[in-house]
CSV table of C-alpha atoms in Angstrom, one decimal:
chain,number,residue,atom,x,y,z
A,12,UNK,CA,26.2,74.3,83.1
A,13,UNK,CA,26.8,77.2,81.0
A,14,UNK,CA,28.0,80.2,82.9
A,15,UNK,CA,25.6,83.0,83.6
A,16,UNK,CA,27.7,85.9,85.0
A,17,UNK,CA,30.4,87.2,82.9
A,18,UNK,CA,32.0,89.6,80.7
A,19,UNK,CA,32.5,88.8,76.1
A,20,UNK,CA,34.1,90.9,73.9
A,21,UNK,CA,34.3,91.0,70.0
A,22,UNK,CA,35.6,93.4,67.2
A,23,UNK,CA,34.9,94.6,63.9
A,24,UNK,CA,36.6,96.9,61.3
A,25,UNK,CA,35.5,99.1,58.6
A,26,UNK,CA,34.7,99.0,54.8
A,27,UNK,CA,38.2,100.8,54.4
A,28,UNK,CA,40.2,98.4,57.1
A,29,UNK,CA,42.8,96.9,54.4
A,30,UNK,CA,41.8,93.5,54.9
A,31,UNK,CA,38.0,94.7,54.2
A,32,UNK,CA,39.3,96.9,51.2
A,33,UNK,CA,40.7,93.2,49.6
A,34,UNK,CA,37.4,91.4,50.7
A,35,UNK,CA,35.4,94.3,49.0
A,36,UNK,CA,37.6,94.1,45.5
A,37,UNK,CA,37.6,90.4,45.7
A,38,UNK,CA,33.8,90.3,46.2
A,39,UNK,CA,33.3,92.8,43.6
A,40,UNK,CA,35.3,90.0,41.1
A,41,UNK,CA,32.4,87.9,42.1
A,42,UNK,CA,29.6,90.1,41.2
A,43,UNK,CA,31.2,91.7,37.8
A,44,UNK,CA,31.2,87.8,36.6
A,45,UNK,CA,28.2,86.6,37.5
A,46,UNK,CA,26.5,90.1,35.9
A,47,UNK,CA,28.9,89.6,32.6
A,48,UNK,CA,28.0,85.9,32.8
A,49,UNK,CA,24.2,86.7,32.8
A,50,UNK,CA,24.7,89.5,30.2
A,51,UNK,CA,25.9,87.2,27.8
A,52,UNK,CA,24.1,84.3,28.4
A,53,UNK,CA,25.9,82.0,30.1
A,54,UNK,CA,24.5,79.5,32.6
A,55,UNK,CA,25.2,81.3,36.4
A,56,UNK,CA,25.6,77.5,37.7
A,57,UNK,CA,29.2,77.2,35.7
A,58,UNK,CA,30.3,80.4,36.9
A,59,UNK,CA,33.6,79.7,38.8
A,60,UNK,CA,35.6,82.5,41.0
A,61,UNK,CA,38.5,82.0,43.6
A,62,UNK,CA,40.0,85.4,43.6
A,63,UNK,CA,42.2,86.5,46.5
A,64,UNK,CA,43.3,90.2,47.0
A,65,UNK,CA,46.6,91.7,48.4
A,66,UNK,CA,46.5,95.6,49.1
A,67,UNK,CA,49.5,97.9,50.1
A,68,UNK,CA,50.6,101.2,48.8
A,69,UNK,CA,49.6,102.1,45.8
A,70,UNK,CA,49.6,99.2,44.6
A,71,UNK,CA,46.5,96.2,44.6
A,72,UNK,CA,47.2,92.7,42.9
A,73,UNK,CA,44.4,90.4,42.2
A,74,UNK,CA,44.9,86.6,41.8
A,75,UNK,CA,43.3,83.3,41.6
A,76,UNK,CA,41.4,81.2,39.6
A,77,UNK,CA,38.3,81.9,37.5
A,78,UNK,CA,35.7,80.3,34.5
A,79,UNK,CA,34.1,83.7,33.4
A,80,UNK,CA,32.1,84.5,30.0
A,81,UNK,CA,33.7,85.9,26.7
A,82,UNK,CA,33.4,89.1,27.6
A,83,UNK,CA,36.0,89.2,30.2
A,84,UNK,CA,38.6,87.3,28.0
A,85,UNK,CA,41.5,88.9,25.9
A,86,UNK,CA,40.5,88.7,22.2
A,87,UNK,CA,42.9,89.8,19.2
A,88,UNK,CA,42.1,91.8,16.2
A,89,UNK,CA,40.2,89.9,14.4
A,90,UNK,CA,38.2,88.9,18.0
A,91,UNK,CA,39.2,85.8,18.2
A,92,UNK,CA,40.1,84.7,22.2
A,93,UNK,CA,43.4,84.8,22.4
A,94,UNK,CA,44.7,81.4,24.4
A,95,UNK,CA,48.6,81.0,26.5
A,96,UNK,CA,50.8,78.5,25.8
A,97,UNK,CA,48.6,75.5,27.5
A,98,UNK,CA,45.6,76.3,25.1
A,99,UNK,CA,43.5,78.1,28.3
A,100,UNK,CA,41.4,81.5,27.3
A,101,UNK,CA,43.9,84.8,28.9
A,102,UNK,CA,41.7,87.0,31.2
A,103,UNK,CA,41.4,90.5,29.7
A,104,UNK,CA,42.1,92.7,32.8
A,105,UNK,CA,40.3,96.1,32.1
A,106,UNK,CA,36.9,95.2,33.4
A,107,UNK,CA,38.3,93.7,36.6
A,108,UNK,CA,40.6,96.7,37.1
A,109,UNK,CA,38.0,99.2,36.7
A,110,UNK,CA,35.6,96.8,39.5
A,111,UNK,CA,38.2,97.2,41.9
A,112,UNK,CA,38.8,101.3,41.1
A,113,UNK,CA,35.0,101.7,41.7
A,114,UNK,CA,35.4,99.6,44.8
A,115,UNK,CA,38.3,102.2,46.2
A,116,UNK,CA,36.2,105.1,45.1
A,117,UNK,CA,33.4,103.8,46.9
A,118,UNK,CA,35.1,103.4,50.3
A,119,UNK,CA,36.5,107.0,49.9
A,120,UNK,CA,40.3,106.1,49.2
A,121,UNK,CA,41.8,109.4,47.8
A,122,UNK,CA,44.9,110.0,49.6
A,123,UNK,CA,48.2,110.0,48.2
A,124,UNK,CA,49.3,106.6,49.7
A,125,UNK,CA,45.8,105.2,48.5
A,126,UNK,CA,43.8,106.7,45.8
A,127,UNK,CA,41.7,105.4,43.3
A,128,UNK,CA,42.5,107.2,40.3
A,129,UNK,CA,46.4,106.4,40.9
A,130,UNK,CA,46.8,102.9,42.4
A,131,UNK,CA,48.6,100.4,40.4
A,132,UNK,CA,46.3,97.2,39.9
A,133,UNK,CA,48.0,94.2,38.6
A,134,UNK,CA,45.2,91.2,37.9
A,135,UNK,CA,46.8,87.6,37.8
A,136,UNK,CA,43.7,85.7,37.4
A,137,UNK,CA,43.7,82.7,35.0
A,138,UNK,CA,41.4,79.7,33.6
A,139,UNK,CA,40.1,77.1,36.9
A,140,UNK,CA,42.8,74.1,36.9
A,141,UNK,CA,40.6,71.1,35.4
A,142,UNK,CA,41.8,69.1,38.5
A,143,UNK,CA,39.8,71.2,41.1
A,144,UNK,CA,36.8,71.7,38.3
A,145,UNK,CA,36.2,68.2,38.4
A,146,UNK,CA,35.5,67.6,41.4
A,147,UNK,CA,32.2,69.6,40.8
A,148,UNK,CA,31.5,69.1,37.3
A,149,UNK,CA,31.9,65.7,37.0
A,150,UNK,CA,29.7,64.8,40.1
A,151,UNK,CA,27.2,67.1,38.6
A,152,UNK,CA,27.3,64.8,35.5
A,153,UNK,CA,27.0,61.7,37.4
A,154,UNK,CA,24.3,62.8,39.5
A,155,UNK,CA,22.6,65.6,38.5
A,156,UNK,CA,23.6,67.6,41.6
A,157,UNK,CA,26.8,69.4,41.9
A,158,UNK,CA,29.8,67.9,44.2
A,159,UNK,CA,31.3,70.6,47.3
A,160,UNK,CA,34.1,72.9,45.9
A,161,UNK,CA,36.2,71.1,48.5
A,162,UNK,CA,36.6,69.0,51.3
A,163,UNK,CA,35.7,71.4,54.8
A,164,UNK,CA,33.6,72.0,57.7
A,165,UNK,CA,31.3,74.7,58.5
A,166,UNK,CA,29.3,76.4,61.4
A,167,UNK,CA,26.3,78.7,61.8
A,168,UNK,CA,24.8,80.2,64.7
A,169,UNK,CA,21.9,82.1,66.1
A,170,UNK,CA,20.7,83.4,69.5
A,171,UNK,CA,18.0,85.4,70.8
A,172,UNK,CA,20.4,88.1,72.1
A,173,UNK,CA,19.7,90.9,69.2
A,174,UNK,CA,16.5,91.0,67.0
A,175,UNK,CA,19.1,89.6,64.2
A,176,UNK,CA,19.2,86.5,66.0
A,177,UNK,CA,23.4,87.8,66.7
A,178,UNK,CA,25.7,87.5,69.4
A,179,UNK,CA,25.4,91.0,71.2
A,180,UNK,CA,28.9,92.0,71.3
A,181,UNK,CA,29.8,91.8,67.3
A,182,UNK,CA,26.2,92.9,66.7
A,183,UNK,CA,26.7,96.1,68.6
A,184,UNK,CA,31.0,96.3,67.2
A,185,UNK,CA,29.3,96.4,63.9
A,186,UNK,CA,26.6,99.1,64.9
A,187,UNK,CA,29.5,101.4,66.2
A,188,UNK,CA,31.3,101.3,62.3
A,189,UNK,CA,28.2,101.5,60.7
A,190,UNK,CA,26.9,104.6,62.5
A,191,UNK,CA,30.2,105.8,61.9
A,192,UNK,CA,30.6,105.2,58.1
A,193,UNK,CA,27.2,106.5,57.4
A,194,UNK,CA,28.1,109.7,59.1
A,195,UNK,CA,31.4,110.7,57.7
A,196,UNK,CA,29.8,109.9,54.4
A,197,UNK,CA,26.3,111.9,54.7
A,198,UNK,CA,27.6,114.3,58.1
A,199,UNK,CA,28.9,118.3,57.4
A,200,UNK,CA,31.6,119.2,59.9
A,201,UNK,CA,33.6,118.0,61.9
A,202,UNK,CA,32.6,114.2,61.9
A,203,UNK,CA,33.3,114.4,57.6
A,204,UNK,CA,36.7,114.5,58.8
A,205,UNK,CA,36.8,111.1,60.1
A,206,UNK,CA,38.7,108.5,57.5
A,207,UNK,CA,37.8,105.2,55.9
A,208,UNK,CA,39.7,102.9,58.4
A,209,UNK,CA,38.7,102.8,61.2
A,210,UNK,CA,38.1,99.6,63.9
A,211,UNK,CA,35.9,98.9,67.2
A,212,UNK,CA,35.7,96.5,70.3
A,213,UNK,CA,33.1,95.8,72.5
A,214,UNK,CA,32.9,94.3,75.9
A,215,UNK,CA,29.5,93.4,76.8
A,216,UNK,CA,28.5,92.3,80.6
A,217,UNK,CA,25.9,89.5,80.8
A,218,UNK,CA,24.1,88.9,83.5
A,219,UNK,CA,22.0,86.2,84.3
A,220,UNK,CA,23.0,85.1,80.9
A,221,UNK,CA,22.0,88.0,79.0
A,222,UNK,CA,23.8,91.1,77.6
A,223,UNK,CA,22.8,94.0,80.1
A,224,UNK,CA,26.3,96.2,79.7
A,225,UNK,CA,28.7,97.9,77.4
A,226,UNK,CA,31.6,98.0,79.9
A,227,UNK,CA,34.9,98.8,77.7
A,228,UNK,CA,34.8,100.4,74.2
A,229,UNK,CA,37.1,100.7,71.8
A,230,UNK,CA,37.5,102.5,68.6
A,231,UNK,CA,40.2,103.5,66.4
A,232,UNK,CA,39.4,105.7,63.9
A,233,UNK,CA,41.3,107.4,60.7
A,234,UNK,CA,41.0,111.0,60.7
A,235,UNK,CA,42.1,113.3,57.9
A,236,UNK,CA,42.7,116.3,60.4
A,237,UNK,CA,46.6,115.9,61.1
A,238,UNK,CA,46.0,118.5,64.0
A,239,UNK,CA,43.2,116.1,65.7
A,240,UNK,CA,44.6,114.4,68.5
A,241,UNK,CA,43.0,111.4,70.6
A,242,UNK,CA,40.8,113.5,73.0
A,243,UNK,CA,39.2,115.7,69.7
A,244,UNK,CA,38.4,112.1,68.2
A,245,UNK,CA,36.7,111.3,71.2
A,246,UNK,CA,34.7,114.5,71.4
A,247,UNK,CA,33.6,113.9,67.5
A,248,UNK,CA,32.5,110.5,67.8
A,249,UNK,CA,31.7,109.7,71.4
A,250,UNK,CA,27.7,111.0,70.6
A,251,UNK,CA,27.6,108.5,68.0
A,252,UNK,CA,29.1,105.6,69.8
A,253,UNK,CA,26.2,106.3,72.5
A,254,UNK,CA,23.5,106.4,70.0
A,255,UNK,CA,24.7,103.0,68.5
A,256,UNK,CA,24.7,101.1,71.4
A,257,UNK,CA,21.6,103.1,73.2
A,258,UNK,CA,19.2,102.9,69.7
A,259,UNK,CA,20.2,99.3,69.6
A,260,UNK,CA,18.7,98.6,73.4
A,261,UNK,CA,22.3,98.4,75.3
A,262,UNK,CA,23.5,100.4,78.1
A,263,UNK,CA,26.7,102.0,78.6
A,264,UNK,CA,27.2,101.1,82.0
A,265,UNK,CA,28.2,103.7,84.5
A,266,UNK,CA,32.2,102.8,84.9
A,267,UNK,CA,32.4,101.8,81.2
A,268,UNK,CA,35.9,102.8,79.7
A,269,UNK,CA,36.6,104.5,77.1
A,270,UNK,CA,39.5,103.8,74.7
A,271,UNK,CA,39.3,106.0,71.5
A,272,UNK,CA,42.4,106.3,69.2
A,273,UNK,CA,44.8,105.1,72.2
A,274,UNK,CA,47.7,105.5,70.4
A,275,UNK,CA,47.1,108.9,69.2
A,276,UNK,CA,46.7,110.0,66.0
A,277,UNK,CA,45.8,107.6,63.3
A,278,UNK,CA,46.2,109.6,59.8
A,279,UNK,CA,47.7,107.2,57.6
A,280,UNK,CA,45.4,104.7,57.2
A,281,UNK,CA,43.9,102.3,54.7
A,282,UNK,CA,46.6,100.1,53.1
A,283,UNK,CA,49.0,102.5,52.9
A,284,UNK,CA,49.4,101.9,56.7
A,285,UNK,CA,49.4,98.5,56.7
A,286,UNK,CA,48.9,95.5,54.1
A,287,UNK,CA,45.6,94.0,53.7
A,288,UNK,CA,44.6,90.6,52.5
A,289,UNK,CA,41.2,89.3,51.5
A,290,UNK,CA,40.4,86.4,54.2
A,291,UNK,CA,41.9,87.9,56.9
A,292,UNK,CA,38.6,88.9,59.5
A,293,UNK,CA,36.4,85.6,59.1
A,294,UNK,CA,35.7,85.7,62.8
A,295,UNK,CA,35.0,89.7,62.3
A,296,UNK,CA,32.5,88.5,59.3
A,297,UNK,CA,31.0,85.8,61.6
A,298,UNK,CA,30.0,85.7,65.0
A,299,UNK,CA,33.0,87.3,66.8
A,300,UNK,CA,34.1,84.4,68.2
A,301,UNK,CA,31.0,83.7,70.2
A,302,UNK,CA,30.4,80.1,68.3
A,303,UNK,CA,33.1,78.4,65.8
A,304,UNK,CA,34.2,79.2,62.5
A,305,UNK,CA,35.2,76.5,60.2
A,306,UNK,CA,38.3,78.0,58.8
A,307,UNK,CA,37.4,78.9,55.3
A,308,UNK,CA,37.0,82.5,54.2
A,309,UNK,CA,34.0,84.2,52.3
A,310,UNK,CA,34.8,86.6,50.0
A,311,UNK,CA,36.0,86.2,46.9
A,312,UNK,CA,34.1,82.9,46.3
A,313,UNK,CA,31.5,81.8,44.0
A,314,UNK,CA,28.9,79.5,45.5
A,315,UNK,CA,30.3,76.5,44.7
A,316,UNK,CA,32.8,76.7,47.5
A,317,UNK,CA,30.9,75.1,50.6
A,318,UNK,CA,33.0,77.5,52.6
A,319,UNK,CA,30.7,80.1,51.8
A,320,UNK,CA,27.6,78.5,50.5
A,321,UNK,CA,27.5,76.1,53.0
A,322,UNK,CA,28.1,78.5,56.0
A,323,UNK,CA,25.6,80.5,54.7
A,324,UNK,CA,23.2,77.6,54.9
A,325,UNK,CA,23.9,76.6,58.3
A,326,UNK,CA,23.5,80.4,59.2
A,327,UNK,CA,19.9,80.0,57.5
A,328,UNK,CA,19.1,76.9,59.5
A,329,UNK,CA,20.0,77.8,63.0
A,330,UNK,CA,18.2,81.7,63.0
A,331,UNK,CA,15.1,79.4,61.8
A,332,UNK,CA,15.5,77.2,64.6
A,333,UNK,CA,15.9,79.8,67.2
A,334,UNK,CA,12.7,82.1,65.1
A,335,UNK,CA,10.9,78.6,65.2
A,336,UNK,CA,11.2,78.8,69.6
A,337,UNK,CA,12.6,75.2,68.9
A,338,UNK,CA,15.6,76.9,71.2
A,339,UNK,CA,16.9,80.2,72.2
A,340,UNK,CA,20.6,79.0,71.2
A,341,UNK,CA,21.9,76.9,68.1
A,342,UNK,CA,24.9,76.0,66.7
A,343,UNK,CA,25.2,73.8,63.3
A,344,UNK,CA,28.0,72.5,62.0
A,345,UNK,CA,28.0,70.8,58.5
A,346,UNK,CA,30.9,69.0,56.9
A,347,UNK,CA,31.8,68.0,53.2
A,348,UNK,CA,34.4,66.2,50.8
A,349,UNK,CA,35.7,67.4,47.4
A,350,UNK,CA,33.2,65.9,44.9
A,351,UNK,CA,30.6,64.7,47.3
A,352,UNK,CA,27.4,66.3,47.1
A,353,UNK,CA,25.3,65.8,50.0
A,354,UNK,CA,27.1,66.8,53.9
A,355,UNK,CA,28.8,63.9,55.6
A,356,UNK,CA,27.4,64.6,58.5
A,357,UNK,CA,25.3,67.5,60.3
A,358,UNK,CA,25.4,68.1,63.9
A,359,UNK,CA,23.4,70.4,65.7
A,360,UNK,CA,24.2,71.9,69.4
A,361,UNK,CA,21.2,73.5,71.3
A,362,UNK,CA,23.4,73.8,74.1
A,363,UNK,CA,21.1,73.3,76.9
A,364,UNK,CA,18.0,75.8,75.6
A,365,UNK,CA,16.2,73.0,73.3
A,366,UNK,CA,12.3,72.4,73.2
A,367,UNK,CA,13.2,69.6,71.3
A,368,UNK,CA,16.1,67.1,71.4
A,369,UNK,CA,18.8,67.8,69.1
A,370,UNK,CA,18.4,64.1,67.4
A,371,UNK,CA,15.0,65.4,66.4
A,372,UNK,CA,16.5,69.3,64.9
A,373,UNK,CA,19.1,67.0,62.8
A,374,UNK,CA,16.6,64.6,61.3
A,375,UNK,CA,14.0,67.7,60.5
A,376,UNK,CA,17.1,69.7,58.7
A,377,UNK,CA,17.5,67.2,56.3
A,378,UNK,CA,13.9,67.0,55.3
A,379,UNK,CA,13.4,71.0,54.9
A,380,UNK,CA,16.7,71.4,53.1
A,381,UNK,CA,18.7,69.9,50.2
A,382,UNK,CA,22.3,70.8,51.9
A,383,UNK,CA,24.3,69.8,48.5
A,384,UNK,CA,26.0,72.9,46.6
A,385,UNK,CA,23.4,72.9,44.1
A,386,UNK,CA,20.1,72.8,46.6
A,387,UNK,CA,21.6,75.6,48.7
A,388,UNK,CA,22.4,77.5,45.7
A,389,UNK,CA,18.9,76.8,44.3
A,390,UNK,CA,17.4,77.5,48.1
A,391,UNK,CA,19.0,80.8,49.0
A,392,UNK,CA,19.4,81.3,45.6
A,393,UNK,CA,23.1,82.2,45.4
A,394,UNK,CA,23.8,82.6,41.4
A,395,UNK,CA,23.6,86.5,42.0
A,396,UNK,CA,25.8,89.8,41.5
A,397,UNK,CA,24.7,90.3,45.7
A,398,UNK,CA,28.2,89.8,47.2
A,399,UNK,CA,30.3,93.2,47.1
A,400,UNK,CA,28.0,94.1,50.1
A,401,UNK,CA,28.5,91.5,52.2
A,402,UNK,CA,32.4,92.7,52.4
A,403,UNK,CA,31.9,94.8,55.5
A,404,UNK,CA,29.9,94.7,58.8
A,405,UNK,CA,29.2,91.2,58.6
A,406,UNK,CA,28.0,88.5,56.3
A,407,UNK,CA,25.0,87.4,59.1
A,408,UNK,CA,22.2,89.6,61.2
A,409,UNK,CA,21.7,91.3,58.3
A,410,UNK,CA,17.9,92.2,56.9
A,411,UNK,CA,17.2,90.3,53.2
A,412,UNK,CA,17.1,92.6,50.5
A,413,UNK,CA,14.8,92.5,47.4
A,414,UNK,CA,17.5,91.8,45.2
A,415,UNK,CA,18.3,89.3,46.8
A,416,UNK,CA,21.3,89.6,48.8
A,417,UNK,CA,21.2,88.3,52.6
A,418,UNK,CA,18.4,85.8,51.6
A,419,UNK,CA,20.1,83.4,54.3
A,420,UNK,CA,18.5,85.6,57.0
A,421,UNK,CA,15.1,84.7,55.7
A,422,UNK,CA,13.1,83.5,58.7
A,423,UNK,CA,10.8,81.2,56.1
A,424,UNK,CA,11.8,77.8,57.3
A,425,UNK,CA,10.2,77.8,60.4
A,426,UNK,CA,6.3,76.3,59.7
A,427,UNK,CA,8.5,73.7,57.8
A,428,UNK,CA,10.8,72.9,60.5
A,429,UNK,CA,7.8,72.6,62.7
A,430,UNK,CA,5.6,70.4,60.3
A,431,UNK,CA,8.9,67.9,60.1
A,432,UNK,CA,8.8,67.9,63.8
A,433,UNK,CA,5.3,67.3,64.3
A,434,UNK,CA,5.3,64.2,61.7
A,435,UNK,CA,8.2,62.6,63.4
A,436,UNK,CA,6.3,62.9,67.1
């Protein structure tokens, strides 16, 4: 029996948190080719990206593998494409550089250990190795559907804890940044004097199974004032702390405590305090540990690799299940191998809160989805310039956008899940 009393904490970290500053500039890679790709005509479904980010002073390299349009390849005078040594097209680096400028720019980077205008950007990206291309072009060619990036597991998760369908304690870690960024960005005063980096925790009391409490909160947050110390930082962002838990319908409980800037002052921040990596916060761009994470990282990705697409799909699936009042919990895990297109297997956990059986939930998925790489990306569709934003605060519990972006928080599977149901009865 699932317990019913008990305390659950999770964190999240800002746009300008290093490892979200890589995530942003790799997700950024992702949107300039699939925009470039459509601007020049190329078919989205060949786009290919894999591009991993490493921040630190000054400095930003960006590496992987890639199949992007002409436009993004070195040409020589004559504008021919100019080829290495193995015969594969060189990647011209300006456009990607100035992407991940206008990324920096955008999360407010202009200090002298981290600025925009002076950072040195090295971009190592080169031509997709034919060994992992085939794995998906070839099965597309054999079957008309596309074969998973790779071999991999993946989990999504809903609840009725949050209108998002989200675990309560990232939801409301999330909240806390997001109030926070939008206020140092828009704000006068003092609170403009808060920096890019900044982190939060949230423990959340449940009670009778359901959130009721903040009881410990946690921030650390940059601040540009060098005379600031932890108990100003407090006074500056303590009203908006309260207003993004209170606004979002959770109470602060009466002997909650308070941990801002513990260590004192935090004025170096961004990656010229510490290193960043793209990859780094999947449980941060999840669920917060609240259900299971399959291992494989988001950004950076085009939606060929199942770790994204396919996450994003089982993310779909369980919100619909829980907006469907199938269950007030669900966990889905999916799994895949290189080349294959269709999921080896699906398994679905309503742990304990079903209307249904879970047999039943796993039989209807497969009728209301195509769960290959090419019928999620043609579902959700995924073959869009919608990524840079999903960098930061979370890739789920977020509300759809008309261009498109978030459209695995759609809630428009559920008279489908309901009409499979009924025809199996």
């Amino acid at each position: 029996m699932a317990r019913r009393n008990y305390l659950f904490t999770s964190e999240s970290v800002s746009e300008g948190h290093p490892d979200k500053v890589c995530d942003r500039i790799s997700d950024e890679i992702v949107d300039l080719v699939y925009r470039e790709a459509k601007k020049e005509g190329m078919d989205l479904w060949k786009v290919r990206v894999a591009c991993e980010t490493l921040a630190t002073t000054n400095r930003v390299v960006i590496a992987g593998e890639v199949r992007v349009p002409k436009s993004l390849l070195k040409r020589d005078k004559e504008g021919n494409v100019i080829a290495d040594s193995r015969g594969n097209p060189i990647i011209n680096p300006v456009k990607f550089r100035a992407a991940a400028r206008r990324a920096i720019r955008s999360i407010g980077y202009e200090q002298e250990g981290f600025h925009w205008k002076n950072v040195k950007i090295d971009v190592l990206l080169h031509g997709q190795s034919p060994d992992i291309g085939q794995g998906v072009d070839n099965a597309a060619d054999r079957q008309g559907e596309e074969g998973a990036g790779d071999q991999g597991i993946m989990f999504g998760y809903a609840c009725r804890e949050t209108p998002d369908l989200m675990p309560a304690p990232i939801y409301y870690a999330h909240r806390i940044l997001q109030t926070l960024s939008e206020a140092r960005r828009t704000g006068k005063g003092e609170v403009a004097k808060l920096g890019p980096d900044a982190k939060s925790q949230v423990t959340v009391r449940y009670t009778d199974g359901k959130p009721t409490a903040a009881t410990e909160i946690v921030l650390s947050t940059q601040h540009l004032d060098p005379d600031w110390d932890n108990k100003k930082v407090r006074q500056v962002v303590e009203p908006y702390i309260r207003q993004a838990l209170e606004s979002g319908g959770l109470a602060i409980a009466d002997d909650c405590r308070w941990y801002i800037n513990p260590t004192g002052k935090f004025v170096i921040g961004g990656p010229d305090g510490d290193a960043g990596l793209t990859g780094r916060k999947i449980i941060v761009d999840t669920y917060g540990g609240a259900a299971p994470h399959g291992g494989g990282a988001f950004s950076g990705k085009d939606t060929t690799k199942v770790d994204r697409s396919a996450a994003y799909a089982a993310r779909y699936l369980a919100k619909n299940v829980v907006a469907a009042g199938l269950a007030d919990r669900c966990t889905i895990q999916l799994s895949y191998a290189i080349g294959v297109a269709q999921p080896l297997s699906i398994y679905v956990d309503l742990h304990g809160t079903g209307r249904v059986s879970e047999e039943e939930v796993e039989l209807a998925i497969r009728q209301v989805m195509d769960l290959s790489p090419t019928g999620i990306r043609r579902h959700l569709d995924l073959n869009r310039p919608v990524y840079a934003k999903t960098s930061a605060y979370g890739h789920f519990g977020r509300k759809p956008g008309r261009d498109g972006s978030f459209s695995w928080e759609r809630m428009d599977l559920v008279k489908s899940l309901k009409q499979a149901l009924a025809r199996a009865a």
